[in-house]
mmCIF file of C-alpha atoms in Angstrom:
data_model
loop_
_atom_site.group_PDB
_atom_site.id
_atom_site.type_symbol
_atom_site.label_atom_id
_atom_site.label_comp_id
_atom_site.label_asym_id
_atom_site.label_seq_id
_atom_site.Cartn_x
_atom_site.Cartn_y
_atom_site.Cartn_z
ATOM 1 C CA UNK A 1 67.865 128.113 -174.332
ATOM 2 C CA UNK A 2 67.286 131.752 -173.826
ATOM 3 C CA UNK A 3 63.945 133.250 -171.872
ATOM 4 C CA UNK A 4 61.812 135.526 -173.670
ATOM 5 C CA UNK A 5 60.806 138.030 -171.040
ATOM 6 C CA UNK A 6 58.615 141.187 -171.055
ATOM 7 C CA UNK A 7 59.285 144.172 -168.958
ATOM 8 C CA UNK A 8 56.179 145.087 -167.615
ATOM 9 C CA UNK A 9 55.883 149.009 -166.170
ATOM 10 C CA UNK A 10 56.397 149.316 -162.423
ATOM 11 C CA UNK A 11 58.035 152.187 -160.036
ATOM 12 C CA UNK A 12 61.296 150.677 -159.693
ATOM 13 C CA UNK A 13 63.171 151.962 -156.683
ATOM 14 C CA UNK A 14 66.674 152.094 -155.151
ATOM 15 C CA UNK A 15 65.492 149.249 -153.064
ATOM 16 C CA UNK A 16 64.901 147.318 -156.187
ATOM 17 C CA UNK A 17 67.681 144.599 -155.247
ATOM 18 C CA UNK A 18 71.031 144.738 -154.095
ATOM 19 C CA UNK A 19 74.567 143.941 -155.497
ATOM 20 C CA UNK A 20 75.021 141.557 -152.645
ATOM 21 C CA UNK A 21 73.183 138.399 -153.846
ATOM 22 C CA UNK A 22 75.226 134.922 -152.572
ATOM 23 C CA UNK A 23 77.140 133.073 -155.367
ATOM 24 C CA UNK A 24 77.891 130.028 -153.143
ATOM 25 C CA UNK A 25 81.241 128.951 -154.610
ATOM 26 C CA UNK A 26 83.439 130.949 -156.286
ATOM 27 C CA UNK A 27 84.811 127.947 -158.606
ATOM 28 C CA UNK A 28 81.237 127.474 -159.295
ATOM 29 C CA UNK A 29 80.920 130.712 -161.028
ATOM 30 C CA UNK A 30 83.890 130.712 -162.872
ATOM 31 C CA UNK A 31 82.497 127.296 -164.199
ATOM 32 C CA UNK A 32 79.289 129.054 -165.180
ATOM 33 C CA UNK A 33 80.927 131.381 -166.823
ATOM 34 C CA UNK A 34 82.906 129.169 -168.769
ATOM 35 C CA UNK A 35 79.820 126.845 -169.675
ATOM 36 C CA UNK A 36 77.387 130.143 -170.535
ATOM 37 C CA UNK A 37 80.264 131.597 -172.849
ATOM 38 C CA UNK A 38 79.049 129.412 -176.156
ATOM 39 C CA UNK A 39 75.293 130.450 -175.393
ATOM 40 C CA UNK A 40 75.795 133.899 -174.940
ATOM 41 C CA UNK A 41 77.528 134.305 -178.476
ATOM 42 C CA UNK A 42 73.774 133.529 -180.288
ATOM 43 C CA UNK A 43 71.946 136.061 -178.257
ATOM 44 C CA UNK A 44 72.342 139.240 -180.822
ATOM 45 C CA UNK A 45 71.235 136.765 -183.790
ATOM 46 C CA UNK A 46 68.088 135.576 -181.355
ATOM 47 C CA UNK A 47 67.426 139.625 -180.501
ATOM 48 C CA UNK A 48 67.383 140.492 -184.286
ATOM 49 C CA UNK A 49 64.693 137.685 -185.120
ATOM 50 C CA UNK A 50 62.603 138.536 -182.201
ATOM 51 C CA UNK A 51 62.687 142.523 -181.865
ATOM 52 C CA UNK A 52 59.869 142.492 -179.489
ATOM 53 C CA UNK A 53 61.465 140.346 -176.767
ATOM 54 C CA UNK A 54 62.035 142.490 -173.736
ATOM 55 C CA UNK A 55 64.675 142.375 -170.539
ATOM 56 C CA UNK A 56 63.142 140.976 -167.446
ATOM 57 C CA UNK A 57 61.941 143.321 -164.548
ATOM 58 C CA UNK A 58 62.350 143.827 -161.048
ATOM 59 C CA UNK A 59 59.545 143.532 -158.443
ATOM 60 C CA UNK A 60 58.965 147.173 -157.142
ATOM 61 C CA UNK A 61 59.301 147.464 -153.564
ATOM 62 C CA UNK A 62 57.788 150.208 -151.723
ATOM 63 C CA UNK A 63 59.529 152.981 -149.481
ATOM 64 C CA UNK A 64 58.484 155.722 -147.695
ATOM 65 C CA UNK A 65 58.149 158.518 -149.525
ATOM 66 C CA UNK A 66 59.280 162.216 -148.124
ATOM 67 C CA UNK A 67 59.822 165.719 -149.166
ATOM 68 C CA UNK A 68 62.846 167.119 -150.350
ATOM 69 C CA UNK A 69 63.186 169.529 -147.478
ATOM 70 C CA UNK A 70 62.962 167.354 -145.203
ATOM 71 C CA UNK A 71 65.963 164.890 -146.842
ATOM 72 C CA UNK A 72 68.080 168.245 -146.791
ATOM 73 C CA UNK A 73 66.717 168.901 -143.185
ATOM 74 C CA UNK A 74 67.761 165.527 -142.313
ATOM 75 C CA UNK A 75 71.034 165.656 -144.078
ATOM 76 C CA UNK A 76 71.917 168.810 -142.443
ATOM 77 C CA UNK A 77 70.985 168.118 -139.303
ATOM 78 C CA UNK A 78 73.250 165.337 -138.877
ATOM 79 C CA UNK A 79 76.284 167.056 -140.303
ATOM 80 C CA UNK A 80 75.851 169.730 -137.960
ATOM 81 C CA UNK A 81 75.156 167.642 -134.831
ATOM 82 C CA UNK A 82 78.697 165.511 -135.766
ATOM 83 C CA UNK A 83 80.653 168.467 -136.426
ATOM 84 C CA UNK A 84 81.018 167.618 -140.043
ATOM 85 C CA UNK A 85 79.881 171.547 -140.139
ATOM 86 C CA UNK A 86 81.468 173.536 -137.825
ATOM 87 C CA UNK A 87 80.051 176.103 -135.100
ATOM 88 C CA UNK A 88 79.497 179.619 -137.054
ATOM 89 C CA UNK A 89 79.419 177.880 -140.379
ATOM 90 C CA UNK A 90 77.115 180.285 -142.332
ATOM 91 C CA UNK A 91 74.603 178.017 -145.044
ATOM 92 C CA UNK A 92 73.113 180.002 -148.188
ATOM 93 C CA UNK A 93 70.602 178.905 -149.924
ATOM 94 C CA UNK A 94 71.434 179.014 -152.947
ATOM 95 C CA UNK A 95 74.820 177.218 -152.335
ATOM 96 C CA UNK A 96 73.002 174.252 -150.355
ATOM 97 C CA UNK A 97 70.827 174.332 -153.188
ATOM 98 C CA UNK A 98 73.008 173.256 -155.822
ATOM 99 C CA UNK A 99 75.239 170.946 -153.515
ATOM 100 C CA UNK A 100 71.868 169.087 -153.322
ATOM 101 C CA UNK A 101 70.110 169.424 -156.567
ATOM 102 C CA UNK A 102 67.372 170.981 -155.431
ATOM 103 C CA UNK A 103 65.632 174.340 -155.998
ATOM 104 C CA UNK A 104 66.141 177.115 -153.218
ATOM 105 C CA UNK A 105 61.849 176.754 -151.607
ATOM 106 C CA UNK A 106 63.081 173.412 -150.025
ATOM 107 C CA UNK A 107 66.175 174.716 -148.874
ATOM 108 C CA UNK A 108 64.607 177.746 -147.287
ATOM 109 C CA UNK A 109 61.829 175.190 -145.479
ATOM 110 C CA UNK A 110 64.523 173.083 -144.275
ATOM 111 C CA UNK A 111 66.185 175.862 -142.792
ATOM 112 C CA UNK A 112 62.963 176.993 -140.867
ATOM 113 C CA UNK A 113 62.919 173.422 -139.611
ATOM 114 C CA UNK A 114 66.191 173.257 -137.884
ATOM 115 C CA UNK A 115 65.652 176.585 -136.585
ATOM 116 C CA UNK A 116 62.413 175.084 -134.696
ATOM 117 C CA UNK A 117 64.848 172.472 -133.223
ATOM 118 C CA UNK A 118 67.823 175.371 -132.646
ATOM 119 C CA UNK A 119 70.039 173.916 -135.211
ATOM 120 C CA UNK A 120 70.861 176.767 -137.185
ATOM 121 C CA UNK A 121 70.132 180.319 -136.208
ATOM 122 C CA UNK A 122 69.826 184.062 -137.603
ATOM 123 C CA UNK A 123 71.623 186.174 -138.390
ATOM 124 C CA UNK A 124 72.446 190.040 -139.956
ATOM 125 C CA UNK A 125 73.346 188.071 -143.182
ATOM 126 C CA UNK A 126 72.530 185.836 -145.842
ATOM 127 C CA UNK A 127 71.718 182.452 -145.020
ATOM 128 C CA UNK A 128 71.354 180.925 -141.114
ATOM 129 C CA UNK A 129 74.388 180.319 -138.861
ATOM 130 C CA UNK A 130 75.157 176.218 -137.999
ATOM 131 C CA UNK A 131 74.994 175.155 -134.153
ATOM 132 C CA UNK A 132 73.553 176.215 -131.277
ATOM 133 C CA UNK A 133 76.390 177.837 -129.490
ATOM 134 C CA UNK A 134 76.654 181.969 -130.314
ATOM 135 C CA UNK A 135 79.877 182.179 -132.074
ATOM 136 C CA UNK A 136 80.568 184.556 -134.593
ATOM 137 C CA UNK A 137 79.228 183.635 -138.405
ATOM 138 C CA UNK A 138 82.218 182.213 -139.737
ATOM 139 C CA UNK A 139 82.877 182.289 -144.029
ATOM 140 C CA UNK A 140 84.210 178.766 -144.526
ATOM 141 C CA UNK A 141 83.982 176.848 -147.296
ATOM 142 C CA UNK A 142 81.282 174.142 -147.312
ATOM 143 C CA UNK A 143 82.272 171.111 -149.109
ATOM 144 C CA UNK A 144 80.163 168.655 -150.935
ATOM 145 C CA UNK A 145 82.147 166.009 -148.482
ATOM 146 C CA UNK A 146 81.271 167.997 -145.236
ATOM 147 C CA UNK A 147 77.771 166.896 -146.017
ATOM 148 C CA UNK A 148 78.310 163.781 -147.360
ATOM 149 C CA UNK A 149 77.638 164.253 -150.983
ATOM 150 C CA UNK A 150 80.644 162.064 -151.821
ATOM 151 C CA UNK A 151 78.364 161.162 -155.130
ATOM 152 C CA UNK A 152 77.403 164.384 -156.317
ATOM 153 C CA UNK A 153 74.447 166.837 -155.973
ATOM 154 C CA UNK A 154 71.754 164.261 -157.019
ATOM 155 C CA UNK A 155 73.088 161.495 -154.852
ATOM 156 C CA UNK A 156 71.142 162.797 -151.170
ATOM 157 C CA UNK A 157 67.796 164.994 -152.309
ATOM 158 C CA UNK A 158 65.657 162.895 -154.904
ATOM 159 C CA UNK A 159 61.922 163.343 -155.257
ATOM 160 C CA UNK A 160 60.024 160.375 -155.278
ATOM 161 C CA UNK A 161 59.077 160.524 -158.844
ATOM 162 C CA UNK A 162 62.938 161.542 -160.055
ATOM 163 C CA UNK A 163 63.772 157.910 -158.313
ATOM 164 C CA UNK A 164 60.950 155.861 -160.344
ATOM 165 C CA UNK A 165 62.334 157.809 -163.351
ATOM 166 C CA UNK A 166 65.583 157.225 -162.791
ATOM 167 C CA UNK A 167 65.528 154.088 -161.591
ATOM 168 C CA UNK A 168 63.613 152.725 -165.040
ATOM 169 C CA UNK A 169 66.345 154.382 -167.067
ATOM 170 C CA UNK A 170 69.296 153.167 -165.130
ATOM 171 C CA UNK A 171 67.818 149.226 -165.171
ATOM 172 C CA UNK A 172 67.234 149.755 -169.052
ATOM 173 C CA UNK A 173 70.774 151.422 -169.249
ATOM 174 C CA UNK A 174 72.692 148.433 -167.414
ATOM 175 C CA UNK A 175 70.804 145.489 -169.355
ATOM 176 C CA UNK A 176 71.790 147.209 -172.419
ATOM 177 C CA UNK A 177 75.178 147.997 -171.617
ATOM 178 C CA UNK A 178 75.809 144.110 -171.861
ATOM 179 C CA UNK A 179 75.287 143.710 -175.313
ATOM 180 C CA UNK A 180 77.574 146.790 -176.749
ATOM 181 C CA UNK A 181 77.038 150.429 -177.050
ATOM 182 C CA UNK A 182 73.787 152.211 -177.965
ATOM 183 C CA UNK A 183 72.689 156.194 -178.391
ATOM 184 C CA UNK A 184 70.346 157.654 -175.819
ATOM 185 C CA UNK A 185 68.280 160.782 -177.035
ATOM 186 C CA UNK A 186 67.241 162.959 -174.611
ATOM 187 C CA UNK A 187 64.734 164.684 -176.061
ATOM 188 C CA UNK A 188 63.040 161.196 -176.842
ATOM 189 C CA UNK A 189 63.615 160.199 -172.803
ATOM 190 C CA UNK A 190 61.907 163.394 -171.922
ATOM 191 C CA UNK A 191 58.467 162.511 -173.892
ATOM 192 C CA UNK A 192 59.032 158.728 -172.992
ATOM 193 C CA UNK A 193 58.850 159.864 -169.068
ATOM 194 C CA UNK A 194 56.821 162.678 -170.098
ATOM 195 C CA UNK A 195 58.885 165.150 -168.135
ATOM 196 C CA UNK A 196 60.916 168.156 -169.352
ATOM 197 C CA UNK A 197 64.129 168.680 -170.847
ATOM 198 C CA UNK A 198 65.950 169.650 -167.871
ATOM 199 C CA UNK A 199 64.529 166.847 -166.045
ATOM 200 C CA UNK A 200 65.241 164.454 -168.446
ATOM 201 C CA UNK A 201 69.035 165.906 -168.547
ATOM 202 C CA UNK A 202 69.523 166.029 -164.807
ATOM 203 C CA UNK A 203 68.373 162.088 -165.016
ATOM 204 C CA UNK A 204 71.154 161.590 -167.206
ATOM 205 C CA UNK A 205 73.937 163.287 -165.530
ATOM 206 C CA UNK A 206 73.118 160.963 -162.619
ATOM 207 C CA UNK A 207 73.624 157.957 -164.873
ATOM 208 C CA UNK A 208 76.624 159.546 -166.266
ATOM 209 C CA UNK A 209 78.290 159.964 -162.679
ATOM 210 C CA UNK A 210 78.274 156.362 -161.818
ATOM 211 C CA UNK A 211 79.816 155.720 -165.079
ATOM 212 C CA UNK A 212 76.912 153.982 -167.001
ATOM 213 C CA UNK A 213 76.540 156.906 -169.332
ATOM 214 C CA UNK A 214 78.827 158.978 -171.378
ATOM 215 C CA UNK A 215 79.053 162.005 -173.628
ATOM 216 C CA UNK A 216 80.377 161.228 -177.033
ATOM 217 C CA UNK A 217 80.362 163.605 -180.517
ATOM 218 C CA UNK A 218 78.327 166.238 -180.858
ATOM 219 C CA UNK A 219 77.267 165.751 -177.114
ATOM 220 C CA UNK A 220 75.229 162.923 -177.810
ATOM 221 C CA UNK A 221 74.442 160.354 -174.869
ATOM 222 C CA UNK A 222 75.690 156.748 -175.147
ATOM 223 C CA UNK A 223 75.131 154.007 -173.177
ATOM 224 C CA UNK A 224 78.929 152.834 -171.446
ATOM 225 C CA UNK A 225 79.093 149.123 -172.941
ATOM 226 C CA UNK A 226 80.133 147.214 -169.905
ATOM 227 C CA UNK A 227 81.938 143.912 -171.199
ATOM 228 C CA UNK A 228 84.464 141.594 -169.382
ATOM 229 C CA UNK A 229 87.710 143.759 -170.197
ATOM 230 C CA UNK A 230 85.691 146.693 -168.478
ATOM 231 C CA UNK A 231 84.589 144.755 -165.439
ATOM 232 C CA UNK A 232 87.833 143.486 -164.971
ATOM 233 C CA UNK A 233 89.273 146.717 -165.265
ATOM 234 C CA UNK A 234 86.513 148.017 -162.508
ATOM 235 C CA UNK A 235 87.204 145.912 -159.890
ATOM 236 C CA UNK A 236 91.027 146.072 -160.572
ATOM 237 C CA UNK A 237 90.949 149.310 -159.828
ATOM 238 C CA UNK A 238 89.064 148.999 -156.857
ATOM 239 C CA UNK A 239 91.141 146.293 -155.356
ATOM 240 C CA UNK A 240 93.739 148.300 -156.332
ATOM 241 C CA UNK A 241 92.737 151.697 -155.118
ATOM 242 C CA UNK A 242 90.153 150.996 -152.214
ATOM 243 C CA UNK A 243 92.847 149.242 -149.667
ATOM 244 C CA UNK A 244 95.489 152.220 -149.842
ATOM 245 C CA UNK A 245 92.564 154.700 -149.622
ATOM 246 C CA UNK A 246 91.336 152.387 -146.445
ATOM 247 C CA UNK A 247 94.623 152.140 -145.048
ATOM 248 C CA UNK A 248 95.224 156.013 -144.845
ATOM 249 C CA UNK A 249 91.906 156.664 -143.871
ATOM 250 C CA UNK A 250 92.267 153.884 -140.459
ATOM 251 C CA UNK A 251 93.755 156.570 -138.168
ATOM 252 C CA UNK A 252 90.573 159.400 -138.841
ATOM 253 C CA UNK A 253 87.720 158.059 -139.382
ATOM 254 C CA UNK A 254 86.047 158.543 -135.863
ATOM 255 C CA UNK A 255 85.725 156.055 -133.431
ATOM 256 C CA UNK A 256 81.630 156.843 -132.807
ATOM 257 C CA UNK A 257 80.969 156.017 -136.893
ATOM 258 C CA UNK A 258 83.280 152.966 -136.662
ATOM 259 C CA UNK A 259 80.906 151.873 -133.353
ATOM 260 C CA UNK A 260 77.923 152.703 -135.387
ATOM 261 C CA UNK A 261 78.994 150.503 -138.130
ATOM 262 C CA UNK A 262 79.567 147.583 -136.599
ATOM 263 C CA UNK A 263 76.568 147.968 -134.251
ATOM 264 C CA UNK A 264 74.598 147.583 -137.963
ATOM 265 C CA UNK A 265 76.534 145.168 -139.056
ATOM 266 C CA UNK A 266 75.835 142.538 -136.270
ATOM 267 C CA UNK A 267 71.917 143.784 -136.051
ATOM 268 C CA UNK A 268 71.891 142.734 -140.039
ATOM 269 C CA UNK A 269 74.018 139.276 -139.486
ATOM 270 C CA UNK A 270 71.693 138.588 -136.621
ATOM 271 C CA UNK A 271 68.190 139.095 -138.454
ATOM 272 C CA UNK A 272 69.369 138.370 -141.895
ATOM 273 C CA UNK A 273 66.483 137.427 -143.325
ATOM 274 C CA UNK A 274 64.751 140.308 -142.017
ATOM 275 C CA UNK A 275 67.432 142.715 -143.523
ATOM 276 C CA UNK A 276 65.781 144.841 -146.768
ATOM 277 C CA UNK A 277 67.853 145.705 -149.629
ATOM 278 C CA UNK A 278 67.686 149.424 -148.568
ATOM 279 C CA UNK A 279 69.468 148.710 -145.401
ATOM 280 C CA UNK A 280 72.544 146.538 -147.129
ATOM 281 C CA UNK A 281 72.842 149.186 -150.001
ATOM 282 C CA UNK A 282 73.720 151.419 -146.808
ATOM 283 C CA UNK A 283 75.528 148.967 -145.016
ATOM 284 C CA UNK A 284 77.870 148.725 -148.486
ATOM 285 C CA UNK A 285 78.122 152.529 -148.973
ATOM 286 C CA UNK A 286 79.141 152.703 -144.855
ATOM 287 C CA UNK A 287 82.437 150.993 -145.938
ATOM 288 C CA UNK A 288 82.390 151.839 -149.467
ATOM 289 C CA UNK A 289 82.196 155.291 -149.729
ATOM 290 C CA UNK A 290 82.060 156.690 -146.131
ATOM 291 C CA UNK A 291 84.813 154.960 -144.630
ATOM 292 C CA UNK A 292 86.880 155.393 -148.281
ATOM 293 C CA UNK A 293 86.058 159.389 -148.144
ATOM 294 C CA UNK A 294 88.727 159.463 -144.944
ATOM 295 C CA UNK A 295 91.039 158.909 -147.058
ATOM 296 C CA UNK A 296 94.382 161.431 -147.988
ATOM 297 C CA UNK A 297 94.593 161.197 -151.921
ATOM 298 C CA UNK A 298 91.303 163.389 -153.315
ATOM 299 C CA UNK A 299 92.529 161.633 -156.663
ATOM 300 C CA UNK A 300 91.959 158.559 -155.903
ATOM 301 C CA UNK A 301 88.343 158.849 -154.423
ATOM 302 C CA UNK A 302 87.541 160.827 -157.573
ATOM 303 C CA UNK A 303 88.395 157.972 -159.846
ATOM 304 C CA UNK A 304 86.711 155.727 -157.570
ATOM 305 C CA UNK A 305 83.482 157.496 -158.392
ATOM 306 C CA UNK A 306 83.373 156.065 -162.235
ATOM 307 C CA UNK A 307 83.487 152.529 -160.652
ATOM 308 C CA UNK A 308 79.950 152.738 -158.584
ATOM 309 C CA UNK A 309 78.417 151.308 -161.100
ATOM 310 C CA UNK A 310 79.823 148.119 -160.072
ATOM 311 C CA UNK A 311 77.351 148.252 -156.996
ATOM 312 C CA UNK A 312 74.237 148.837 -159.411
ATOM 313 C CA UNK A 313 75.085 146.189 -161.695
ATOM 314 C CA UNK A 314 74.587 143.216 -159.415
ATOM 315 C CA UNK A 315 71.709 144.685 -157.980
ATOM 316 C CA UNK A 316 69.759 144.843 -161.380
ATOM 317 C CA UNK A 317 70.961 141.665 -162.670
ATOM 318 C CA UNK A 318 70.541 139.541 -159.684
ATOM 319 C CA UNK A 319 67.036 140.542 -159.302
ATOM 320 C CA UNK A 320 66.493 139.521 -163.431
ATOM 321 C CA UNK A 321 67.888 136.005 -162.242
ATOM 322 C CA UNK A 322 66.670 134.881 -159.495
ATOM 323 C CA UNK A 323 64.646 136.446 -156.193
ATOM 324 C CA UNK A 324 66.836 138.555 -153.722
ATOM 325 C CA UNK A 325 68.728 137.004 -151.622
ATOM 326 C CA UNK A 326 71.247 138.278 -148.688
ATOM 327 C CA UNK A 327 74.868 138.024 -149.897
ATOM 328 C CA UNK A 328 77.142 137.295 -146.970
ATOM 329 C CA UNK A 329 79.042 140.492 -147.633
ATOM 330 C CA UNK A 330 78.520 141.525 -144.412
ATOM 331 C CA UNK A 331 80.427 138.745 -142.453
ATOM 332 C CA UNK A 332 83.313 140.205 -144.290
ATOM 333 C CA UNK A 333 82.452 143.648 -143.879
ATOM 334 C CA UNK A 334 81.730 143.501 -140.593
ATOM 335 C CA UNK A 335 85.622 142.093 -140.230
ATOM 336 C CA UNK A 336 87.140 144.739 -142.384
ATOM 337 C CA UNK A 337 85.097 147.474 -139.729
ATOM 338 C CA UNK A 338 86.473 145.448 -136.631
ATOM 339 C CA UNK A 339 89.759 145.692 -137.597
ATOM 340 C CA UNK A 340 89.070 149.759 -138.562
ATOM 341 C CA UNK A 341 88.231 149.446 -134.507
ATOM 342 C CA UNK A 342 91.328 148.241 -133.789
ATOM 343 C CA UNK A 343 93.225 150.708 -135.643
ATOM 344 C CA UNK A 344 94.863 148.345 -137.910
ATOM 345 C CA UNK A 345 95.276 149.724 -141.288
ATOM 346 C CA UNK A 346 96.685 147.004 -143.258
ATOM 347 C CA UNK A 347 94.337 143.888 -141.779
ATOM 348 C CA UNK A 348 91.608 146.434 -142.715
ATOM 349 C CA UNK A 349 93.195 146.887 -146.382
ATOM 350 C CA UNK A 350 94.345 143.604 -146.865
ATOM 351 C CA UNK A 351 90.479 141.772 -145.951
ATOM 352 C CA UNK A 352 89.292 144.799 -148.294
ATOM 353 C CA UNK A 353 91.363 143.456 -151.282
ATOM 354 C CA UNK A 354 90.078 139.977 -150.791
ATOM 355 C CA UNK A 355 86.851 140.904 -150.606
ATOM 356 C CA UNK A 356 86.629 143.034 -153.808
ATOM 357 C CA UNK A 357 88.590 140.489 -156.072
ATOM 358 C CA UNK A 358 85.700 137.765 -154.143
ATOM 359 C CA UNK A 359 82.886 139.716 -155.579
ATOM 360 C CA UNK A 360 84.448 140.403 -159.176
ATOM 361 C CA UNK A 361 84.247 136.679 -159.085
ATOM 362 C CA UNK A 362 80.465 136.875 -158.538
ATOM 363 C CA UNK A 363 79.482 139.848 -160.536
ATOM 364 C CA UNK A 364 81.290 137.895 -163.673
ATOM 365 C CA UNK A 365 79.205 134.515 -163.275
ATOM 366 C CA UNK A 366 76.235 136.916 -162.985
ATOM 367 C CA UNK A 367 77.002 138.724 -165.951
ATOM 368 C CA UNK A 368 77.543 135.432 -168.090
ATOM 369 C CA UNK A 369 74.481 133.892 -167.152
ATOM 370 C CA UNK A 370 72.249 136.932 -167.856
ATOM 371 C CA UNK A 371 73.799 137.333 -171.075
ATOM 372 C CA UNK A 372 72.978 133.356 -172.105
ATOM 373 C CA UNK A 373 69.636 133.568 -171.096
ATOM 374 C CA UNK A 374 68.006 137.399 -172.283
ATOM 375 C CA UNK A 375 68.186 139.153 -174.765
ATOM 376 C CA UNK A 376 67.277 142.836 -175.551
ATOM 377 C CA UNK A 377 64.391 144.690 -176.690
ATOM 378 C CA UNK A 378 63.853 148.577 -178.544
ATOM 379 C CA UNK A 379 63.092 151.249 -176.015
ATOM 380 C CA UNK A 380 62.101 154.841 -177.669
ATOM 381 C CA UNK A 381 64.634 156.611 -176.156
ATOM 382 C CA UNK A 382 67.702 154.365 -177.078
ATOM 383 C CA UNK A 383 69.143 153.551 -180.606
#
């Protein structure tokens, strides 16, 4: 029998819910799956006779809200105090600007704010001067990796309302995607959220970068229909591409992050019930996509990009099934980082593999059982 749920409005966040909810057995999915298949096949019938049935909703969870200045002050400041930017490294405005999303006023007040602390300094130029050390200003590049913007520009600087935005459109986006493909208008998403055009479009490219959105004809916006041939395919490449990126990546990535790592790791295995879904969507992206972006082949962490949205789906369709729960993913993480330690490569890659083909195990009994059990509603902005 399928539930007939309402969403209800609320300021989702990023903390809505996690991808790492515990599927206890992995037979017992696969079962589930199986015995959910003949249920799910009724669901567009049930959607047509009941148009007004909605997808479920998330409980919003709140987080502490700050200024985009101080996110880039924050972001910058940490770069520069590892080295990620080097001593002399001049920083413009406008090109830290668009690396981060933002206009150029936060930029600028970040800038005054590590100058306060001596972060940055003067200089007869353009822009400040990282460090604290007088070296000469030195033109190098500065990379979207250097400051960890291995997502893209909207990834580190959000304002607080862009994330309750987004964060509505991406849960409406991924419960949609399960039942085929549908047209997204943005000029109807920008009076839905009441918000202008270039808002609206800049919430969209951030959809489109995880790989939950795409551009079709005419430039028109379509939902990414995410069946089981495409979430095979995304965790086959992941199990397929993560562990050689890993395993090139063992020698550099610094011993002080590795420490770090594990350091959270045990903290969250120790008070795991304690542990809030903001602090394991960082613990996943510490392996993920910090420990990955050590890695030789540029390639290779580019494609990876398109298959993020394997980490969003789980966290918006475990939180429609059930209440949160901790997902022992980081047991195995925490394995996979120890053997980083250690400088071995190809224990690291090998636990990686096992652990990426043991969540595509999870993520498909999830799927099923959503799929069985909801069934979609009309939102203005999607056709």
């Amino acid at each position: 029998m399928q539930r007939r749920l309402s969403v209800r409005s609320y300021p989702a966040t990023n903390h809505d819910c996690t991808l790492h909810a515990m599927v206890k057995n992995s037979a017992q999915a696969v079962r589930k799956c199986l015995s959910l298949a003949t249920a799910a096949e009724s669901r567009v019938s049930v959607a047509a006779e009941h148009p007004s049935m909605s997808m479920p909703r998330a409980k919003s969870q709140t987080r502490r809200k700050q200024p985009a200045y101080a996110l880039i002050k924050a972001a910058l400041a940490k770069r520069i105090r590892t080295g990620d930017v080097p001593p002399g490294a001049v920083l413009s405005e406008s090109a830290i600007a668009i690396m981060f999303g933002s206009s150029r006023s936060p930029v600028r007040q970040a800038f005054e704010q590590l100058e306060l602390i001596g972060l940055v300094r003067r200089f007869d130029g353009r822009g400040v001067i990282a460090g604290k050390r007088q070296v000469e200003p030195r033109r190098v590049p500065i990379t979207p990796e250097m400051l960890g913007l291995t997502d893209g520009p909207f990834e580190a600087v959000r304002s607080d309302a862009w994330d309750t935005l987004y964060y509505k459109l991406e849960r409406e986006v991924i419960y949609r995607s399960l039942f085929g493909r549908f047209r997204v208008s943005e000029l109807a998403l920008a009076r839905h959220f009441r918000v202008g055009r270039t808002v609206a479009r800049n919430l969209l490219l951030r959809a489109q970068a995880i790989g939950i959105l795409e551009k079709g004809a005419k430039s028109h916006w379509y939902v990414v229909p995410l069946d089981e041939d495409r979430v095979r395919d995304i965790f086959e490449m992941r199990a397929t591409l993560e562990p050689l990126l890993l395993k090139s990546a063992a020698a550099k990535i610094p011993a002080a992050l590795l420490d770090r790592m594990a350091e959270r790791l045990r903290k969250g295995i120790q008070y795991r019930d304690r542990v809030g879904v903001g602090e394991l969507d960082e613990i996943e992206g510490d392996l993920h996509i910090q420990c990955l972006s050590y890695g030789v082949n540029r390639e290779m962490l580019e494609a990876l990009k398109r298959t993020h949205c394997a980490f969003v789906i789980g966290k918006h369709i475990q939180v429609a099934l059930t209440a949160p729960q901790i997902d022992s993913f980081m047991d195995e993480h925490l394995v996979i980082i120890e053997a980083l330690r250690a400088r071995d490569g190809d224990a690291a890659a090998a636990t990686l593999r096992r652990h990426i083909e043991w969540s595509h195990s999870k993520v498909a009994g999830w799927i099923a059982e959503f799929r069985a059990i909801n069934v979609i509603s009309r939102v203005p902005y999607m056709a």
